[in-house]
Tab-separated table of N, CA, C and O in Angstrom:
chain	number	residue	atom	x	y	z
A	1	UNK	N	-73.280	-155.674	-19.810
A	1	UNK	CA	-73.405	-156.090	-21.188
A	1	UNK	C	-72.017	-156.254	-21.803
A	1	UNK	O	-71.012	-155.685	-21.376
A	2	UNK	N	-72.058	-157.176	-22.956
A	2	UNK	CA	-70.476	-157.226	-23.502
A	2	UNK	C	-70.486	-156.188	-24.839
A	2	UNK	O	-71.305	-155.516	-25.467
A	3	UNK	N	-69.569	-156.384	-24.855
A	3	UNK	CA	-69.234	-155.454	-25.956
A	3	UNK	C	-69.998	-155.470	-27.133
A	3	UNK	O	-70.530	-154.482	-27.640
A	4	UNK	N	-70.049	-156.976	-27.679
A	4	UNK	CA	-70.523	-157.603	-28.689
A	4	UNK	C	-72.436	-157.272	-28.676
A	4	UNK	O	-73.036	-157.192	-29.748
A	5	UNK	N	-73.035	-157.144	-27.576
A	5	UNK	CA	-74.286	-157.067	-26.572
A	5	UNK	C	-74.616	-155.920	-27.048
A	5	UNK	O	-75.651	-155.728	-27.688
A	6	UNK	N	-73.559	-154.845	-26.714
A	6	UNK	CA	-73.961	-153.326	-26.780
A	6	UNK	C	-73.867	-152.895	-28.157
A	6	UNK	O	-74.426	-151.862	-28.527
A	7	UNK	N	-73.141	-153.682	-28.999
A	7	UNK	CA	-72.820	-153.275	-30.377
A	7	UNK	C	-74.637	-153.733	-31.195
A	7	UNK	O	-75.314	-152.912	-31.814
A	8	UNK	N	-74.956	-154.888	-30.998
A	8	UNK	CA	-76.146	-155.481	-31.444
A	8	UNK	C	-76.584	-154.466	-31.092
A	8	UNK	O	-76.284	-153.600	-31.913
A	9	UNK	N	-77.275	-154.000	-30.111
A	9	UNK	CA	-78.126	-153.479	-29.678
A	9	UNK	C	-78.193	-151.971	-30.245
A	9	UNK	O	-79.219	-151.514	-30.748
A	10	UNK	N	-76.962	-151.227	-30.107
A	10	UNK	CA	-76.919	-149.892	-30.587
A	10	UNK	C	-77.252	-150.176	-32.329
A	10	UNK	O	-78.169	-149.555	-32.866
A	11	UNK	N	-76.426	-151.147	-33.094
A	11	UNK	CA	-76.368	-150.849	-34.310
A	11	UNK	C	-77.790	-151.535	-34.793
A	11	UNK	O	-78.086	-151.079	-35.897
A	12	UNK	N	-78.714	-152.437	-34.340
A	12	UNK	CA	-79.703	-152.993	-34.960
A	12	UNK	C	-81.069	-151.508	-34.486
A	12	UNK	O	-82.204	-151.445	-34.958
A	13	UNK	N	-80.593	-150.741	-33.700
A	13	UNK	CA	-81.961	-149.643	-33.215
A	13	UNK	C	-81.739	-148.145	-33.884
A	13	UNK	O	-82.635	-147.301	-33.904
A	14	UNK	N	-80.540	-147.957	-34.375
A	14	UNK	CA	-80.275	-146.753	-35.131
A	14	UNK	C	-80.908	-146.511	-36.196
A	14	UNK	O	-80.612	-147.137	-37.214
A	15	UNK	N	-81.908	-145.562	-36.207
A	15	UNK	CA	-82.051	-145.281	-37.378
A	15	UNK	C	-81.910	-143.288	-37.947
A	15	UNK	O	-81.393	-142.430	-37.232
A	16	UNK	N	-82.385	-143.080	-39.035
A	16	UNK	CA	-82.100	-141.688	-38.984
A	16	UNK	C	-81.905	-140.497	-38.118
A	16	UNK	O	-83.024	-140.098	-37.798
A	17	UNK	N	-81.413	-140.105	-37.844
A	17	UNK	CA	-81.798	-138.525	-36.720
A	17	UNK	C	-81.506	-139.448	-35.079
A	17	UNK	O	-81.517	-138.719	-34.087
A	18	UNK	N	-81.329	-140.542	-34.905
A	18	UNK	CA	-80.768	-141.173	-33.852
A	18	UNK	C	-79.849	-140.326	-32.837
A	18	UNK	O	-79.262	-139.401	-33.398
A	19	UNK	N	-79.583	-140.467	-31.323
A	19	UNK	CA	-78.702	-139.969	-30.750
A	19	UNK	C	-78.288	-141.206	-29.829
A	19	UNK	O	-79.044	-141.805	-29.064
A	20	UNK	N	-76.974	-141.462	-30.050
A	20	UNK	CA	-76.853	-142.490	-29.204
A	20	UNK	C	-76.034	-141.929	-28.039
A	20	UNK	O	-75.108	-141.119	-27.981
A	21	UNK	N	-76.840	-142.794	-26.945
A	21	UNK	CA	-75.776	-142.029	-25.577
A	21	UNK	C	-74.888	-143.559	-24.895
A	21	UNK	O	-75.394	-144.470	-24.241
A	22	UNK	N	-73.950	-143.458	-25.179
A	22	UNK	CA	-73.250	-144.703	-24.027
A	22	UNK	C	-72.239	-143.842	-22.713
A	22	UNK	O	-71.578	-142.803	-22.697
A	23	UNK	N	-72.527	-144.809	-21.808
A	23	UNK	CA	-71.445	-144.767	-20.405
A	23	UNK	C	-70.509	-144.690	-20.350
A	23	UNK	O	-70.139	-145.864	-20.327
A	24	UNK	N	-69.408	-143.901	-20.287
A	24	UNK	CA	-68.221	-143.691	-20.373
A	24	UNK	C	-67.866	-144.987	-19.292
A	24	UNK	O	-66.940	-145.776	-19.481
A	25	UNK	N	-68.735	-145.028	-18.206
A	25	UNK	CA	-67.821	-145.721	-16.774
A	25	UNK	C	-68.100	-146.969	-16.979
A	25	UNK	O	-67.698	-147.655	-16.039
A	26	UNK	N	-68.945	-147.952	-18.326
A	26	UNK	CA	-68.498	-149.531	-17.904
A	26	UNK	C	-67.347	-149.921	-18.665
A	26	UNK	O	-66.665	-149.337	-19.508
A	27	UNK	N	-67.308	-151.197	-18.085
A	27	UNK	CA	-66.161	-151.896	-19.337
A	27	UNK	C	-65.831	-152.386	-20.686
A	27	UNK	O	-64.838	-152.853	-21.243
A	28	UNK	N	-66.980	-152.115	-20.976
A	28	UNK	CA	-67.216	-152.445	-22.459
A	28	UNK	C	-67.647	-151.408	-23.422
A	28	UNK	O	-67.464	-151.648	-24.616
A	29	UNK	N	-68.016	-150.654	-23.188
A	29	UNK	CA	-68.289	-149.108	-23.779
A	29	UNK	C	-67.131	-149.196	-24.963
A	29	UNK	O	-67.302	-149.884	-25.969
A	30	UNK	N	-65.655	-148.239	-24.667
A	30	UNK	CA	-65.132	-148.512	-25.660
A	30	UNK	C	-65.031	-149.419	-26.266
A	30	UNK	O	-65.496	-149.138	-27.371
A	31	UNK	N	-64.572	-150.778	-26.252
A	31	UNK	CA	-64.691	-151.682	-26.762
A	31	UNK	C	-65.806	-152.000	-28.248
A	31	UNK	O	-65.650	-152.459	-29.379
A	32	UNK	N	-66.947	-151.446	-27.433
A	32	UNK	CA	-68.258	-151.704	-28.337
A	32	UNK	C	-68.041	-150.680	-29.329
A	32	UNK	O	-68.082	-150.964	-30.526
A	33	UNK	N	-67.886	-149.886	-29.053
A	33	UNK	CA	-67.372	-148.699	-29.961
A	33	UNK	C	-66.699	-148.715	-31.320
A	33	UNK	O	-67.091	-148.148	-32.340
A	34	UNK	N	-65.618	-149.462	-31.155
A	34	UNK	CA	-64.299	-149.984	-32.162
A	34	UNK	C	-65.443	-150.591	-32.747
A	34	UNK	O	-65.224	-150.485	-33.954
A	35	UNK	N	-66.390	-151.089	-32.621
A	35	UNK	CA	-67.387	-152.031	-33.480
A	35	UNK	C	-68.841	-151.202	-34.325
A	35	UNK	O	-69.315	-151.430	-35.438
A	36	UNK	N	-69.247	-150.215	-33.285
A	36	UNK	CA	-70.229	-149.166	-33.669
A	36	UNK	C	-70.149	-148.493	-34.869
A	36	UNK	O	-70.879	-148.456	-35.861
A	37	UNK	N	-68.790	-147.808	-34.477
A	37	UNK	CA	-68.761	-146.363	-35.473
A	37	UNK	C	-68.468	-147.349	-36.878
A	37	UNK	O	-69.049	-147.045	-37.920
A	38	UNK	N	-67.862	-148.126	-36.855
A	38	UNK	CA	-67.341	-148.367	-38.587
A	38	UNK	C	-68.606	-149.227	-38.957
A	38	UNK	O	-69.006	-149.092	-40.113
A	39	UNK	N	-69.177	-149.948	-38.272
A	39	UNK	CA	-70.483	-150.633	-38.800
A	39	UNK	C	-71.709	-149.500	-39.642
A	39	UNK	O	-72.275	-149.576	-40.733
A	40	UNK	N	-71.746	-148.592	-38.645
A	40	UNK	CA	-72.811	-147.227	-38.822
A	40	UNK	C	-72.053	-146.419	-40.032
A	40	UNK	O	-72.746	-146.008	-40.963
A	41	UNK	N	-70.805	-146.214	-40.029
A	41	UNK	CA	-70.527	-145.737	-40.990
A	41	UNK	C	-70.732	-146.088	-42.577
A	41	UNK	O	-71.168	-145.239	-43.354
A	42	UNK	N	-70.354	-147.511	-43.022
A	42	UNK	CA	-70.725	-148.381	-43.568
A	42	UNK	C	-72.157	-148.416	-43.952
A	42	UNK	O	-72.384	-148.634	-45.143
A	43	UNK	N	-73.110	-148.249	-43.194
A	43	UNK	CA	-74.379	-148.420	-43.279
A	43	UNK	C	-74.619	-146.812	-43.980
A	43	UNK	O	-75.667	-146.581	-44.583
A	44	UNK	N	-73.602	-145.803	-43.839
A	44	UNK	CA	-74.421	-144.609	-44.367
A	44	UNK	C	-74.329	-143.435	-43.454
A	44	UNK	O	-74.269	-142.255	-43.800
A	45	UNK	N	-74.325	-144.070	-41.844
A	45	UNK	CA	-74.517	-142.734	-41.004
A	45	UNK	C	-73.199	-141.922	-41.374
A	45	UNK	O	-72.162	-142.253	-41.947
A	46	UNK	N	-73.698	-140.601	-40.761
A	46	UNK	CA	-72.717	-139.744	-40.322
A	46	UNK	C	-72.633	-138.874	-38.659
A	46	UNK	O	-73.237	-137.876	-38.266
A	47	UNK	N	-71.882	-139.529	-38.151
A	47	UNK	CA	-71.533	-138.505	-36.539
A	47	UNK	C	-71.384	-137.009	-36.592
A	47	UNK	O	-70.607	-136.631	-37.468
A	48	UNK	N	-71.904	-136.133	-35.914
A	48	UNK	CA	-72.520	-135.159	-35.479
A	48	UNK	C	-72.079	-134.694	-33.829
A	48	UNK	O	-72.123	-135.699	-33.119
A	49	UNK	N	-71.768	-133.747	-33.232
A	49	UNK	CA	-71.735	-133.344	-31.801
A	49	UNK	C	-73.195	-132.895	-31.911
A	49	UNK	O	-73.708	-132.538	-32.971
A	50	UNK	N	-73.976	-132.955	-30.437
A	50	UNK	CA	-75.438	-132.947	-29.846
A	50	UNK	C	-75.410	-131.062	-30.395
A	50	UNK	O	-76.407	-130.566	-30.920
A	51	UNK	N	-73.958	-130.144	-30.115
A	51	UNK	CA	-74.055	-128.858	-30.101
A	51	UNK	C	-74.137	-128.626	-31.316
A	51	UNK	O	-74.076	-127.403	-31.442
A	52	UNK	N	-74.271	-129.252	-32.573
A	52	UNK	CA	-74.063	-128.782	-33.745
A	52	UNK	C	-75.688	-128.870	-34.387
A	52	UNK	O	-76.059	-128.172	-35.331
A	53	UNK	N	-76.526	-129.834	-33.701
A	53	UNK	CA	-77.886	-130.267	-34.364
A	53	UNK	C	-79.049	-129.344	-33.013
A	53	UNK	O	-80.267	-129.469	-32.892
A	54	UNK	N	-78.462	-128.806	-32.504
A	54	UNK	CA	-79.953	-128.056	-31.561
A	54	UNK	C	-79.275	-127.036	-30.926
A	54	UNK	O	-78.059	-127.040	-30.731
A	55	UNK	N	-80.272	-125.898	-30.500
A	55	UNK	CA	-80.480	-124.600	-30.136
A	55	UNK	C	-80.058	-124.037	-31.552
A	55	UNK	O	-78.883	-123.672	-31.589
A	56	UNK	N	-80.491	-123.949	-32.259
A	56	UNK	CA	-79.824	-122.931	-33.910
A	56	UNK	C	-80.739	-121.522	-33.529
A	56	UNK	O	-81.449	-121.220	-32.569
A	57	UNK	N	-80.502	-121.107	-34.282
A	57	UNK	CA	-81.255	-119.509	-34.127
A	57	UNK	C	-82.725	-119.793	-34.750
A	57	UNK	O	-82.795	-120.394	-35.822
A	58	UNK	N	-83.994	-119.328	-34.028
A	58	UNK	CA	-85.260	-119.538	-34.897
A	58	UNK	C	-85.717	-120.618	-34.053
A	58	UNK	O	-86.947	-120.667	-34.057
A	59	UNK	N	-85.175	-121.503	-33.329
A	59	UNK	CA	-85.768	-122.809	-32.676
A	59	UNK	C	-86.285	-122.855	-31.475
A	59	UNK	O	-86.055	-121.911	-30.720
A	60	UNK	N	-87.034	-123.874	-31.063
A	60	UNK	CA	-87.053	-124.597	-29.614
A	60	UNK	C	-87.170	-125.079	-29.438
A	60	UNK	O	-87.711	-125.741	-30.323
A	61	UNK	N	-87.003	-125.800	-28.164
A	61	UNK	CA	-87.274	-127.343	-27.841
A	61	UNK	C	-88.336	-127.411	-26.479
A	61	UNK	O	-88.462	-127.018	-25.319
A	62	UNK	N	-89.112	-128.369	-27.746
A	62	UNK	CA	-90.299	-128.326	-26.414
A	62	UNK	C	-90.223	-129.282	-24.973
A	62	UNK	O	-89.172	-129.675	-24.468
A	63	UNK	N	-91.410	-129.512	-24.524
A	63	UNK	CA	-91.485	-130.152	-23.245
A	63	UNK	C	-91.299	-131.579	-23.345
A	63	UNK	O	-91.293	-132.384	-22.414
A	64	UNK	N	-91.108	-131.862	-24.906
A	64	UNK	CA	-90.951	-134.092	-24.769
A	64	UNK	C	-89.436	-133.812	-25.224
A	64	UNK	O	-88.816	-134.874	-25.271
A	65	UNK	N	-88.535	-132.523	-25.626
A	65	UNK	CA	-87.524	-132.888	-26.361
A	65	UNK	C	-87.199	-132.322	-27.792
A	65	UNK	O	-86.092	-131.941	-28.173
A	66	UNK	N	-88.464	-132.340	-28.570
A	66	UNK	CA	-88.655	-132.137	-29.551
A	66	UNK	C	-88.018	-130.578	-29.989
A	66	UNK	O	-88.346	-129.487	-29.523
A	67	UNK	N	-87.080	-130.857	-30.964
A	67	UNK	CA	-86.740	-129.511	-31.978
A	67	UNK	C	-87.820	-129.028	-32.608
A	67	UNK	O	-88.586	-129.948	-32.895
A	68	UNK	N	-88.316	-127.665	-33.043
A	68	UNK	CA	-89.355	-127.568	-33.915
A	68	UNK	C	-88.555	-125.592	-34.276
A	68	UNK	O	-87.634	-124.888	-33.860
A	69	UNK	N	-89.655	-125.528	-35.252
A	69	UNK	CA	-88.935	-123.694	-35.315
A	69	UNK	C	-90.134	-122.864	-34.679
A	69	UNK	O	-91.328	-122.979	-34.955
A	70	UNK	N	-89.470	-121.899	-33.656
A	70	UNK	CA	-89.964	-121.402	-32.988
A	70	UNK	C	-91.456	-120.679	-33.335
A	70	UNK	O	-92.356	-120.582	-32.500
A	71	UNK	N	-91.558	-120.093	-35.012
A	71	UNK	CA	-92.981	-119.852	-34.688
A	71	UNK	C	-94.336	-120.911	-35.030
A	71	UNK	O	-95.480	-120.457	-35.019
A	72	UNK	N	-94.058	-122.331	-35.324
A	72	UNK	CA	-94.718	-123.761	-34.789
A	72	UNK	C	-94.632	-124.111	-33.369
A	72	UNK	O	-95.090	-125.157	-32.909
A	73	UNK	N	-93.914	-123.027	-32.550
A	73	UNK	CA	-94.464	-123.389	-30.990
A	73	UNK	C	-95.984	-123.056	-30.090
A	73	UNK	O	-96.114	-123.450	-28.932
């Protein structure tokens, strides 16, 4: 995919609570990037590390993925 490819694609499917994962190993990854973050930003998002939004104290994650608080398990 080109850069331009991966940028469409990531920035037209984001929506709230989103996690986006890209490939460090193709060639266009960064590239698409320089285009991602300031578009999404713009739009409102805010970036997050995966360690800061799951396992909190009180939680779990069930069998599809899903965060919930542990006594709704």
């Amino acid at each position: 995919f080109t850069a331009d490819e991966i940028t469409e694609r990531v920035v037209s499917k984001t929506k709230s609570g989103s996690i986006i994962l890209l490939h460090n190993g193709t060639p266009n990854t960064a590239k698409a990037l320089k285009s991602i973050l300031p578009t999404l930003s713009e739009k409102g998002f805010r970036f997050v590390k995966v360690s800061d939004i799951i396992y909190k104290e009180g939680y779990v994650i069930d069998h599809a993925g899903k965060q919930m608080l542990a006594q709704q398990h």
